[in-house]
Amino acid sequence: MPANELREVSTEYMLFKAKREEQFITGSEAVKEAARRANIDIAIAYPITPQSESMHLVGDLYAEGYVREYFRGENEFAVMSEIAGAAMAGVRTFTATCGPGTLRAFENFPMWSGARLPIVMSFMTRVINAPLSIQPDTIEMSFLLDTGMMMMHAEAAQDLYDMLLMSFDIAEQTSVHIPMGVFVDGFFVTHTRQKVNIVTEDVKLKPYNPGMSPVAHIDMETPPFRLMRDPFVMKSNYISYAAHASWQQEVMASAQRAKRYIKKYLGGFIEHENPDAPIQIVASGTAVSQSREAIKMLKAEGVDAGLIKIKVIRPFPGNEVKAALSGAEKIIIPEFNRVGWLCREVASVIPNNNRIVPGPRVYGGMTMPPEVIVQVVKEGALVGV
Amino acid sequence: MSLDITRINPYFEDVMPQEYRDLVKNGSFGSEKRLGDLGTFKELLEEHPMCAGCHLALAFRILVSSLPRPEDSIMVGSTGCSSLAFTQLALHNIHSLFGNQNAVASGLKRALELRFPDKIKDVIVMAGDGATADIGLDMTLHSWFRGENITTVMFDNELYANTGGQESGMTQCGAVLHMAPTGKKFQKINVYDLAVSSGCAYAAVVSTAKPKNISECFKKAVLIAREVGPTYIQIFTPCPTNLKIKPSDSKKIATERFKGDYTFREHITDEAKEYLAISKDGIKKQAIEPETVLISDDKEIPLEGS
Ligand SMILES: Cc1ncc(C[n+]2csc(CCOP(=O)(O)OP(=O)(O)O)c2C)c(N)n1
């Protein structure tokens, strides 16, 4: 279907009504398929494994006319700056990176949030040097937790596809208008083939309407006329303090206001299986799939364990997690990183957090055999956090 | 039409601040001004917070009063002294981070071309020498390599002024400054030559010793960037505070250096020359909007549906 013949539809239609067909594709290809129907104005790319492939494919979409502008920037800091400039001028943007690229670009992310830019990007998580490794590891998510950006964590290619498509609408809401990062564990998802339900209808999302932005665009057409984006708040007096403090609060409030849209598209921030079990495993990303396997193995041995899949990391669904864990006696949090950021998040919102067994944790690009989770469930001491 | 957004709602005319009324009535929007007109019209720049004798501020005033189409110009700045001047500017402008100005401008320009394909939108980067030649050098050069249609201006005060007088890549060899306690060990980075070899259609080195020259070169640079390719202007802007000289001596330094090593240089490609020759009539006419009534005499506003 040629790009110019795609019919514009609402995000709701795209996600819930449009005809779909099962395809056996990689996570990177799922990004391409989401981008094909996302009505993206500008995509800017810089290579880094395991992200590169997805942005090659977005480049192919540009060549085919599905994306209006595309180029390779000179490095990740520049790419995120170029994306910022484009978003400030009021167009829909997309990019992706991972690991070292994320850190090289880092100064941009809080700036994006502060400038209220509704940028959607994907992070295909990867080890941070040193030593050099291109393997998956979710530690970059830990660094990004407090940049003001919203964060979703996909378990598999299907999540990745749907989360990308919904992100534009969530991020572009007037009451939200802050960036959204869709995270996926590199290689485990990007480079493996899975069954993904892809929209087959000739549809695309409605274009971004810059007039809906709560902050005027830099185009000399959009009032208010006299504008700096964003104004300096330099002097150490009460007024400038109040201006900056309230702006930071506003960015955080924007993420909170996004919750209703996230809920609309995602159904909920968490998914809970077997909620009455005394042992609960809490995970996000591919650690969820590994936990599912572990739970099957535990069941065969007569151990009853439940599973909480956390899909949204920012705004963190504290109340939902707290309620879901209210009856748990033992909480296991398997993670693909060394610092245990998800464990810290959960520990910060539940009472009696000495119920948590922090781990297992694998990092540096290791896989997480379900046996390791089983072992922690069976032997894990009740360790306080 | 961009000029419309400067227009005051007739109902609010009497309560608008005097400076905004002046700006709308006597500003440079919609009519091209010359440097000689400075002082006869509402300057774009209001009271600025720069130090006494700051030649960056002087250069900044010259530039903003020389914009061919201020109502369709967007400035991208960077962290540094000039970012304090930007807050006083009655033009849309961006401050995002230190050093990323040419990258932001690249994304901005391309997005504006998508949104307004039939309009001229001049995107102009203005940043210090540290921002342009040190932390942002890769992004400056790459915007030129990619042939982005933007104008890059460097305010070269030969040091990091805003952080208290440290050495920059544009500092003269041997100069003793903070972070160069035994004198700078290498020559000024030759950004002008880099601009020429990186594909700039126009490049010029100018000085506050010759304000009119700045104005003329800048106008050319903005016009050429519209159609032909990237352009670069480097302006010598002595900083009395960090050079620890009397504010009134900035001009003397600029003049003395102009006689020696910091003198006028200009590069223009044949294509740019040709374009300017045509634009002498064509573009100039295009650059000057037909008289637009900015403050209405008629206070009647047609009500919706009436
Ligand atoms: C990433 C980063 N590093 C350092 C700084 C601190 N900083 C602010 S202004 C400045 C110097 C700017 O120098 P220049 O670009 O020459 O402009 P000038 O102040 O001389 O006008 C520096 C180093 C910063 N804001 N961000």
XYZ file of C-alpha atoms and ligand atoms in Angstrom:
717
model
C 0.000 0.000 0.000
C 1.645 3.304 -1.083
C 2.195 5.726 1.796
C 0.020 8.463 0.343
C -2.976 6.165 0.156
C -3.065 5.368 3.853
C -6.218 6.489 5.600
C -5.848 8.608 8.752
C -7.379 6.996 11.826
C -7.411 7.603 15.559
C -4.962 5.783 17.790
C -7.911 3.965 19.323
C -8.972 2.657 15.921
C -5.402 1.698 15.070
C -4.939 -0.276 18.265
C -8.331 -1.812 18.846
C -10.281 -1.883 15.571
C -7.934 -2.051 12.605
C -7.582 -5.458 11.006
C -4.494 -7.374 12.042
C -2.597 -10.403 10.890
C -0.029 -12.546 12.655
C 3.477 -12.205 11.268
C 6.676 -13.924 12.332
C 9.095 -10.999 12.605
C 11.957 -9.619 14.695
C 11.602 -6.838 17.245
C 13.432 -4.489 14.885
C 10.889 -5.298 12.184
C 8.120 -4.608 14.668
C 9.596 -1.105 15.078
C 9.495 -0.687 11.319
C 5.880 -1.807 11.168
C 4.906 0.602 13.957
C 6.796 3.448 12.272
C 5.111 2.675 8.939
C 1.748 3.626 10.400
C 2.829 6.299 12.862
C 2.807 9.218 10.390
C 6.294 10.321 11.395
C 7.583 13.596 9.990
C 11.264 13.299 10.837
C 13.384 10.349 11.911
C 17.075 10.842 12.662
C 19.411 7.920 13.173
C 22.838 7.030 14.505
C 24.114 3.463 14.488
C 24.709 1.358 17.593
C 24.124 -2.358 18.060
C 21.492 -3.672 18.787
C 19.504 -0.602 17.813
C 20.890 0.011 14.300
C 18.711 -2.445 12.469
C 15.494 -0.800 13.566
C 16.669 2.587 12.319
C 17.892 1.059 9.021
C 14.369 -0.166 8.543
C 12.902 3.242 9.391
C 15.273 4.614 6.737
C 13.770 2.167 4.229
C 10.362 3.538 5.142
C 11.632 7.043 4.325
C 12.825 5.801 0.934
C 9.363 4.369 0.387
C 7.671 7.625 1.413
C 6.221 6.642 4.782
C 8.494 9.036 6.709
C 8.855 12.595 5.408
C 12.467 13.305 6.394
C 15.316 11.056 7.531
C 19.054 11.365 7.925
C 22.010 10.014 9.856
C 23.220 12.465 12.450
C 26.857 12.801 13.504
C 26.557 11.265 17.002
C 23.865 10.587 19.580
C 24.186 13.909 21.396
C 23.706 15.650 18.058
C 20.836 13.376 17.014
C 18.901 14.075 20.201
C 19.595 17.798 19.692
C 18.437 17.631 16.071
C 15.314 15.795 17.186
C 14.765 18.535 19.776
C 15.067 21.268 17.159
C 12.576 19.496 14.906
C 10.129 18.908 17.754
C 10.383 22.558 18.769
C 9.277 23.470 15.263
C 6.166 21.337 15.713
C 6.623 18.082 13.851
C 6.369 14.432 14.885
C 9.796 12.885 15.450
C 11.233 9.438 16.048
C 14.609 7.984 16.878
C 16.173 5.097 18.783
C 19.430 4.327 20.533
C 20.845 2.208 23.331
C 23.458 1.836 26.067
C 26.505 3.992 25.354
C 24.460 6.012 22.853
C 21.904 6.768 25.528
C 24.568 8.049 27.870
C 26.309 10.083 25.197
C 23.015 11.820 24.480
C 22.036 12.100 28.095
C 22.018 15.874 28.609
C 19.242 16.090 26.058
C 16.679 13.960 27.866
C 15.931 16.250 30.819
C 16.029 19.142 28.342
C 13.363 17.422 26.203
C 11.134 17.044 29.244
C 11.778 20.575 30.443
C 11.007 21.934 26.980
C 7.775 19.878 26.942
C 8.705 18.102 23.715
C 6.422 15.148 22.860
C 9.251 13.078 21.395
C 8.793 9.328 21.089
C 11.902 7.202 20.995
C 12.865 3.616 21.554
C 15.733 2.353 23.684
C 16.993 -1.158 22.865
C 18.845 -1.647 26.118
C 22.516 -2.598 26.131
C 25.506 -2.856 28.466
C 27.313 0.372 29.280
C 31.112 0.251 28.866
C 33.535 -0.808 30.319
C 34.388 -3.457 29.462
C 33.032 -3.244 25.963
C 30.019 -5.387 25.322
C 27.093 -5.173 22.971
C 24.937 -7.496 25.064
C 21.620 -6.538 26.660
C 21.430 -4.993 30.127
C 18.778 -2.607 31.442
C 21.057 -0.389 33.504
C 20.461 2.589 31.218
C 16.868 2.609 32.439
C 18.158 3.253 35.921
C 19.945 6.371 34.719
C 16.888 7.630 32.855
C 14.419 7.221 35.716
C 14.625 10.830 36.835
C 14.914 12.727 33.566
C 11.224 13.583 33.516
C 10.593 11.344 30.518
C 7.851 8.714 30.567
C 9.043 5.130 30.280
C 7.325 1.947 29.108
C 9.046 -1.434 29.188
C 8.079 -3.925 26.488
C 8.284 -7.627 27.247
C 8.224 -8.793 23.639
C 7.895 -7.542 20.055
C 4.097 -7.325 20.342
C 4.375 -4.953 23.309
C 7.020 -2.969 21.454
C 4.797 -2.582 18.398
C 1.695 -1.559 20.335
C 3.515 0.637 22.839
C 5.204 2.605 20.051
C 1.940 3.187 18.243
C 0.180 4.399 21.395
C 3.074 6.550 22.582
C 2.597 9.315 20.050
C -0.928 10.028 21.186
C -0.056 9.832 24.875
C 2.988 12.086 24.559
C 1.199 14.571 22.291
C -1.787 15.197 24.562
C -1.947 18.888 25.500
C -2.059 18.017 29.176
C 0.964 15.742 28.847
C 3.377 16.903 26.129
C 6.548 15.337 27.471
C 8.764 12.667 25.901
C 8.024 8.954 25.984
C 10.715 6.271 25.901
C 9.678 2.766 24.872
C 12.272 0.335 26.217
C 12.960 -3.144 25.015
C 15.719 -5.558 25.980
C 18.239 -5.511 23.147
C 18.849 -8.740 21.182
C 16.441 -10.782 23.316
C 13.639 -8.955 21.532
C 15.216 -6.920 18.727
C 16.973 -9.846 17.063
C 14.623 -12.738 17.668
C 11.591 -13.661 15.614
C 8.263 -13.788 17.321
C 4.631 -13.855 16.352
C 3.374 -10.280 16.210
C -0.103 -9.118 15.330
C 0.423 -6.387 12.767
C -2.194 -4.000 11.397
C -2.900 -4.973 7.808
C -5.431 -2.290 7.002
C -4.386 0.718 4.908
C -4.319 3.092 7.853
C -1.965 5.527 9.564
C -2.224 7.680 12.673
C -3.558 11.204 12.403
C -0.741 13.737 12.003
C 0.601 15.631 14.986
C -1.241 18.887 15.476
C 1.294 21.413 16.767
C -1.542 23.739 17.705
C -2.354 21.376 20.569
C 0.977 22.025 22.262
C 0.790 23.758 25.637
C 4.002 25.593 24.708
C 4.204 27.740 21.588
C 6.247 26.452 18.689
C 9.334 28.097 17.360
C 7.969 29.043 13.989
C 7.273 32.812 14.157
C 3.653 31.961 13.361
C 2.417 30.705 16.670
C 1.661 33.180 19.425
C 2.739 34.247 21.981
C 5.016 36.272 19.846
C 7.801 37.160 22.205
C 9.328 33.887 23.152
C 12.459 32.139 24.155
C 12.312 28.408 24.433
C 12.976 28.052 27.236
C 13.488 31.219 29.252
C 16.376 31.580 31.601
C 15.724 31.541 35.283
C 19.057 32.740 36.502
C 18.845 35.094 39.412
C 18.815 33.642 42.900
C 15.663 35.242 44.074
C 12.368 33.893 45.218
C 10.556 34.466 41.949
C 13.065 32.616 39.825
C 13.253 29.839 42.401
C 9.472 29.527 42.323
C 9.431 29.584 38.524
C 11.945 26.767 38.216
C 10.519 24.686 41.029
C 6.990 24.944 39.703
C 8.177 24.037 36.201
C 9.826 20.885 37.487
C 6.623 20.040 39.303
C 4.694 20.687 36.121
C 6.817 18.172 34.218
C 6.185 15.559 36.902
C 2.488 16.401 36.928
C 2.407 15.959 33.139
C 3.507 12.359 33.560
C 0.805 11.835 36.173
C -1.795 13.300 33.833
C -0.651 10.833 31.172
C -1.880 7.949 33.311
C -5.426 8.088 31.994
C -4.269 7.845 28.384
C -1.799 5.099 29.183
C -4.560 3.200 30.913
C -6.884 3.689 27.965
C -4.429 2.073 25.556
C -2.593 -0.344 27.797
C -5.534 -1.494 29.879
C -3.477 -1.078 33.049
C 0.036 -0.327 34.211
C 0.557 -3.836 35.500
C -0.684 -7.329 34.707
C -1.212 -9.695 37.589
C -1.348 -13.485 37.301
C -2.282 -15.668 40.268
C -2.760 -12.763 42.697
C -3.538 -14.918 45.741
C -0.243 -16.774 45.801
C 1.927 -16.029 48.862
C 5.009 -15.735 46.655
C 4.911 -12.969 44.049
C 7.469 -12.372 41.337
C 7.635 -8.774 40.105
C 9.367 -8.059 36.794
C 9.473 -5.907 33.669
C 10.802 -6.529 30.154
C 12.026 -9.978 29.191
C 12.521 -10.850 32.880
C 8.733 -11.298 32.796
C 8.993 -14.088 30.211
C 11.737 -15.784 32.182
C 9.620 -15.514 35.337
C 6.691 -17.147 33.555
C 8.867 -20.133 32.753
C 10.125 -20.240 36.331
C 6.569 -20.217 37.648
C 5.714 -23.242 35.477
C 8.737 -25.080 36.889
C 7.776 -24.117 40.430
C 4.242 -25.302 39.887
C 5.504 -28.725 38.805
C 7.249 -28.875 42.158
C 4.118 -27.810 44.013
C 5.241 -24.230 44.736
C 2.567 -21.617 44.111
C 3.869 -18.294 42.805
C 2.167 -15.280 41.196
C 3.517 -12.840 38.599
C 3.277 -9.076 38.372
C 4.350 -7.627 35.031
C 5.115 -3.913 35.277
C 4.607 -2.238 31.913
C 4.994 1.408 32.895
C 8.073 2.518 34.800
C 7.426 6.276 34.691
C 5.010 7.406 35.982
C 5.618 4.513 38.375
C 2.331 2.786 39.224
C 2.992 2.863 42.974
C -0.589 2.375 44.152
C -1.243 -0.529 41.807
C 1.976 -2.280 42.813
C 1.288 -1.674 46.495
C -2.237 -3.087 46.214
C -1.115 -6.064 44.163
C 1.511 -6.946 46.765
C -0.689 -6.390 49.821
C -1.081 -10.124 50.519
C 2.354 -11.292 49.420
C 4.634 -12.940 51.940
C 7.693 -13.121 49.749
C 8.475 -10.897 46.787
C 11.103 -11.836 44.203
C 12.321 -9.240 41.717
C 14.438 -10.677 38.881
C 16.279 -8.043 36.880
C 18.630 -7.724 33.944
C 20.894 -5.210 35.659
C 23.287 -4.962 38.552
C 21.760 -2.101 40.535
C 18.264 -3.478 40.914
C 16.417 -0.310 40.036
C 13.059 -2.053 39.804
C 13.615 -3.525 43.253
C 14.286 -0.027 44.610
C 11.138 1.293 42.972
C 8.978 -1.478 44.416
C 10.618 -1.220 47.841
C 9.858 2.487 47.935
C 6.091 2.021 47.551
C 5.215 -1.019 49.686
C 5.007 -1.437 53.436
C 7.177 -4.082 55.144
C 9.636 -4.156 52.308
C 11.716 -6.755 54.082
C 9.351 -9.128 52.269
C 11.495 -8.512 49.205
C 14.154 -10.957 48.108
C 16.195 -8.633 45.874
C 17.096 -10.627 42.830
C 18.086 -12.633 41.003
C 20.068 -10.161 38.952
C 22.014 -10.952 35.835
C 23.971 -8.308 34.017
C 26.648 -7.637 31.465
C 24.577 -9.368 28.827
C 23.909 -12.739 30.444
C 20.692 -14.610 29.895
C 18.539 -15.367 32.907
C 17.837 -19.086 33.086
C 14.471 -19.715 34.785
C 16.293 -22.147 37.095
C 18.031 -19.161 38.695
C 14.681 -17.592 39.514
C 13.400 -20.939 40.834
C 16.431 -21.191 43.077
C 15.915 -17.741 44.563
C 12.228 -18.450 45.140
C 13.057 -21.677 46.928
C 16.133 -20.642 48.865
C 16.062 -16.866 49.004
C 16.439 -15.467 52.482
C 14.203 -12.590 53.482
C 16.665 -9.816 52.875
C 15.759 -6.210 53.660
C 16.491 -3.565 51.070
C 1.519 35.845 7.898
C 4.027 36.130 10.671
C 3.583 39.863 11.145
C 0.106 39.213 12.402
C 1.373 37.750 15.606
C 2.961 41.044 16.585
C -0.345 42.836 16.210
C -1.976 44.121 19.378
C -5.601 43.354 19.931
C -7.187 46.804 19.605
C -9.032 46.326 22.889
C -5.732 45.928 24.700
C -3.789 48.688 22.991
C -4.014 51.162 25.847
C -3.006 48.645 28.491
C -0.062 47.134 26.659
C 3.382 48.110 27.990
C 4.838 51.146 26.260
C 7.854 49.185 25.059
C 5.660 46.679 23.264
C 3.657 49.501 21.674
C 6.922 51.075 20.564
C 8.102 47.801 19.180
C 4.975 47.272 17.127
C 4.743 50.867 15.967
C 8.401 51.638 15.398
C 10.093 48.278 15.326
C 11.956 46.904 12.370
C 9.368 44.293 11.471
C 8.088 44.532 7.957
C 10.579 47.156 6.855
C 14.242 46.661 6.339
C 16.422 48.831 8.563
C 20.030 49.839 8.193
C 22.671 50.094 10.821
C 22.499 53.887 10.546
C 18.901 53.688 11.645
C 19.897 52.313 15.048
C 18.417 54.651 17.610
C 15.691 55.922 15.312
C 13.531 52.857 15.742
C 12.621 50.534 18.517
C 15.543 48.193 18.786
C 14.832 44.557 18.992
C 17.151 44.367 21.920
C 15.958 45.933 25.126
C 18.081 46.720 28.176
C 20.625 43.938 28.255
C 22.401 42.552 31.282
C 25.847 42.410 29.712
C 28.898 44.088 31.231
C 29.836 47.670 30.424
C 31.904 47.803 27.245
C 30.852 44.317 26.141
C 31.430 44.067 22.421
C 29.418 40.881 22.177
C 26.430 43.013 23.150
C 27.406 45.566 20.516
C 27.715 42.888 17.838
C 24.436 41.372 18.946
C 22.629 44.706 18.512
C 24.138 45.160 15.090
C 23.063 41.697 14.014
C 19.501 41.827 15.229
C 18.999 45.205 13.642
C 20.368 43.860 10.360
C 18.071 40.883 9.960
C 16.554 40.940 6.476
C 13.253 39.590 7.791
C 13.106 39.648 11.584
C 9.496 38.515 11.535
C 10.532 35.278 9.871
C 13.836 34.738 11.627
C 14.508 32.246 14.371
C 17.666 32.376 16.392
C 19.314 29.422 18.035
C 21.708 30.322 20.810
C 23.900 28.446 23.221
C 24.997 28.711 26.817
C 27.404 31.594 27.358
C 27.219 35.364 27.670
C 25.097 35.720 24.543
C 22.385 33.565 26.085
C 21.756 36.399 28.541
C 21.226 38.766 25.646
C 18.772 36.396 23.986
C 16.363 36.833 26.860
C 16.033 40.471 25.849
C 15.296 39.663 22.257
C 11.861 40.192 20.793
C 12.300 37.300 18.408
C 11.619 33.636 18.693
C 14.770 31.984 19.876
C 15.917 28.731 21.355
C 18.270 27.962 24.159
C 18.609 24.258 24.764
C 22.092 23.150 25.810
C 25.726 24.178 25.618
C 27.286 23.347 22.254
C 24.362 21.761 20.417
C 23.192 24.927 18.662
C 23.959 23.810 15.091
C 22.288 20.440 15.648
C 19.153 22.048 17.066
C 19.156 24.496 14.172
C 19.467 21.630 11.661
C 16.418 19.835 13.035
C 14.524 23.100 13.329
C 15.259 24.204 9.767
C 14.268 20.857 8.264
C 11.059 20.761 10.286
C 10.177 24.309 9.226
C 10.741 23.331 5.607
C 8.257 20.504 6.053
C 5.708 22.715 7.760
C 6.121 25.865 5.670
C 7.496 24.750 2.298
C 6.540 27.993 0.589
C 7.877 30.392 3.184
C 11.278 31.828 3.919
C 12.301 31.012 7.459
C 15.786 32.251 8.317
C 17.432 30.076 10.959
C 20.444 31.778 12.517
C 22.787 30.294 15.085
C 24.564 32.761 17.366
C 26.975 31.428 19.940
C 30.285 32.071 21.655
C 33.668 30.835 20.509
C 33.717 28.064 23.117
C 30.284 26.854 22.058
C 31.189 26.953 18.357
C 34.835 25.910 18.204
C 35.182 23.643 21.262
C 32.222 21.776 22.709
C 30.050 22.259 19.610
C 32.710 21.986 16.894
C 31.577 18.607 15.618
C 27.995 19.770 15.307
C 29.061 23.069 13.714
C 31.171 21.293 11.106
C 28.637 18.572 10.436
C 25.872 21.076 9.812
C 28.162 22.536 7.150
C 29.124 19.135 5.720
C 25.427 18.299 5.427
C 24.814 21.615 3.689
C 22.152 22.808 6.108
C 20.647 26.136 5.046
C 21.520 27.991 8.208
C 23.753 30.909 9.178
C 26.273 30.361 11.956
C 27.623 33.372 13.857
C 30.517 33.062 16.272
C 31.031 35.782 18.875
C 34.772 35.437 19.260
C 35.894 37.003 22.526
C 38.792 34.560 22.518
C 37.850 33.022 25.861
C 35.049 31.522 27.934
C 33.556 34.680 29.358
C 30.481 33.418 31.088
C 32.353 30.980 33.300
C 34.957 33.530 34.315
C 37.691 33.834 31.712
C 39.009 30.399 30.844
C 41.016 29.500 27.759
C 39.072 28.440 24.666
C 40.196 26.955 21.378
C 39.935 30.486 19.951
C 42.275 31.993 22.553
C 45.497 33.360 21.103
C 48.562 31.185 21.549
C 50.488 32.094 24.668
C 47.657 33.974 26.389
C 47.571 33.339 30.134
C 44.026 32.696 31.306
C 42.250 30.524 33.844
C 42.909 26.894 32.942
C 45.884 28.050 30.870
C 48.087 29.108 33.804
C 51.315 28.943 31.812
C 49.829 30.283 28.597
C 47.831 28.646 25.820
C 49.832 26.012 24.026
C 48.288 26.040 20.567
C 47.114 28.467 17.892
C 43.586 29.810 17.482
C 41.431 27.235 15.739
C 41.021 28.401 12.175
C 37.258 28.061 11.966
C 37.087 30.399 8.968
C 39.222 28.049 6.847
C 37.273 25.098 8.193
C 34.078 26.809 7.084
C 35.453 27.336 3.597
C 36.674 23.766 3.248
C 33.513 22.346 4.818
C 31.325 23.768 2.116
C 30.064 27.096 3.420
C 28.789 29.157 0.513
C 29.815 32.305 2.344
C 32.195 32.967 5.223
C 33.489 36.187 6.712
C 35.688 37.318 9.557
C 34.617 40.729 10.815
C 35.218 42.882 13.856
C 33.396 45.356 16.028
C 36.056 47.794 14.813
C 33.841 48.039 11.686
C 30.183 47.792 12.687
C 28.868 48.538 9.197
C 30.902 45.697 7.814
C 29.316 43.302 10.297
C 25.885 44.406 9.212
C 26.583 44.030 5.496
C 28.273 40.653 5.789
C 25.552 39.321 8.046
C 22.822 40.337 5.609
C 24.640 38.593 2.805
C 25.115 35.516 4.957
C 21.433 35.259 5.819
C 20.337 35.712 2.212
C 22.826 33.189 0.852
C 21.851 30.612 3.494
C 18.279 30.724 2.197
C 19.045 29.159 -1.145
C 22.695 28.422 -1.685
C 24.115 26.758 1.436
C 25.467 27.183 4.940
C 27.123 30.471 5.857
C 29.504 31.536 8.619
C 30.327 34.867 10.238
C 33.050 35.200 12.848
C 33.024 38.434 14.812
C 35.795 39.687 17.046
C 34.065 40.859 20.210
C 36.538 41.854 22.953
C 35.467 41.175 26.530
C 36.690 43.914 28.866
C 35.679 42.086 32.038
C 37.816 39.034 31.440
C 40.603 40.903 29.695
C 40.592 43.138 32.783
C 40.662 46.359 30.780
C 38.574 49.523 30.998
C 35.197 49.092 29.293
C 35.976 52.089 27.115
C 39.072 50.330 25.801
C 37.229 47.522 24.001
C 36.923 49.652 20.888
C 40.645 50.466 20.998
C 41.533 46.780 21.157
C 39.196 45.942 18.303
C 40.679 48.735 16.183
C 44.284 47.806 16.933
C 43.729 44.132 16.228
C 41.902 45.028 13.023
C 45.082 46.646 11.747
C 46.963 43.457 12.466
C 45.831 39.862 12.796
C 42.086 40.242 13.272
C 41.198 41.828 9.988
C 38.475 41.378 7.431
C 38.323 38.147 5.417
C 35.586 37.075 3.074
C 34.862 33.962 1.048
C 31.992 33.731 -1.388
C 31.308 30.982 -3.891
C 30.449 31.841 -7.485
C 27.007 30.429 -6.991
C 26.462 32.652 -3.959
C 27.753 35.680 -5.876
C 25.347 35.008 -8.675
C 22.510 34.537 -6.246
C 23.298 37.843 -4.539
C 23.388 39.657 -7.872
C 19.934 38.411 -8.742
C 18.662 38.995 -5.251
C 19.762 42.633 -5.329
C 16.423 43.290 -6.954
C 14.545 40.061 -6.555
C 15.212 39.054 -2.984
C 15.411 42.580 -1.655
C 11.928 43.232 -2.830
C 10.889 39.929 -1.401
C 12.644 40.729 1.867
C 10.627 43.878 2.366
C 7.044 43.138 3.126
C 4.419 45.489 1.742
C 3.434 48.057 4.350
C 1.460 46.315 6.984
C -0.690 48.207 9.411
C 0.381 46.874 12.740
C -1.748 48.951 15.039
C -5.225 49.359 13.769
C -6.879 52.749 13.811
C -10.196 51.089 13.605
C -11.075 49.536 16.927
C -14.013 47.626 15.549
C -13.391 43.916 15.645
C -15.780 41.906 13.521
C -17.562 39.501 15.812
C -17.660 35.887 14.821
C -20.728 35.113 12.801
C -21.714 38.767 12.376
C 27.877 20.720 29.102
C 28.289 22.025 29.686
N 29.594 22.218 30.006
C 29.966 23.383 30.549
C 29.061 24.369 30.781
C 29.493 25.625 31.449
N 29.571 26.792 30.588
C 28.581 27.690 30.547
S 28.933 29.020 29.609
C 30.460 28.416 29.243
C 31.431 29.223 28.429
C 30.884 29.767 27.207
O 31.913 30.274 26.455
P 31.685 30.833 25.014
O 30.906 29.868 24.206
O 33.001 31.263 24.451
O 30.742 32.094 25.241
P 31.010 33.437 26.081
O 30.545 33.156 27.486
O 32.440 33.765 25.985
O 30.146 34.427 25.426
C 30.659 27.173 29.842
C 31.912 26.386 29.761
C 27.698 24.141 30.430
N 26.728 25.048 30.615
N 27.354 22.959 29.891
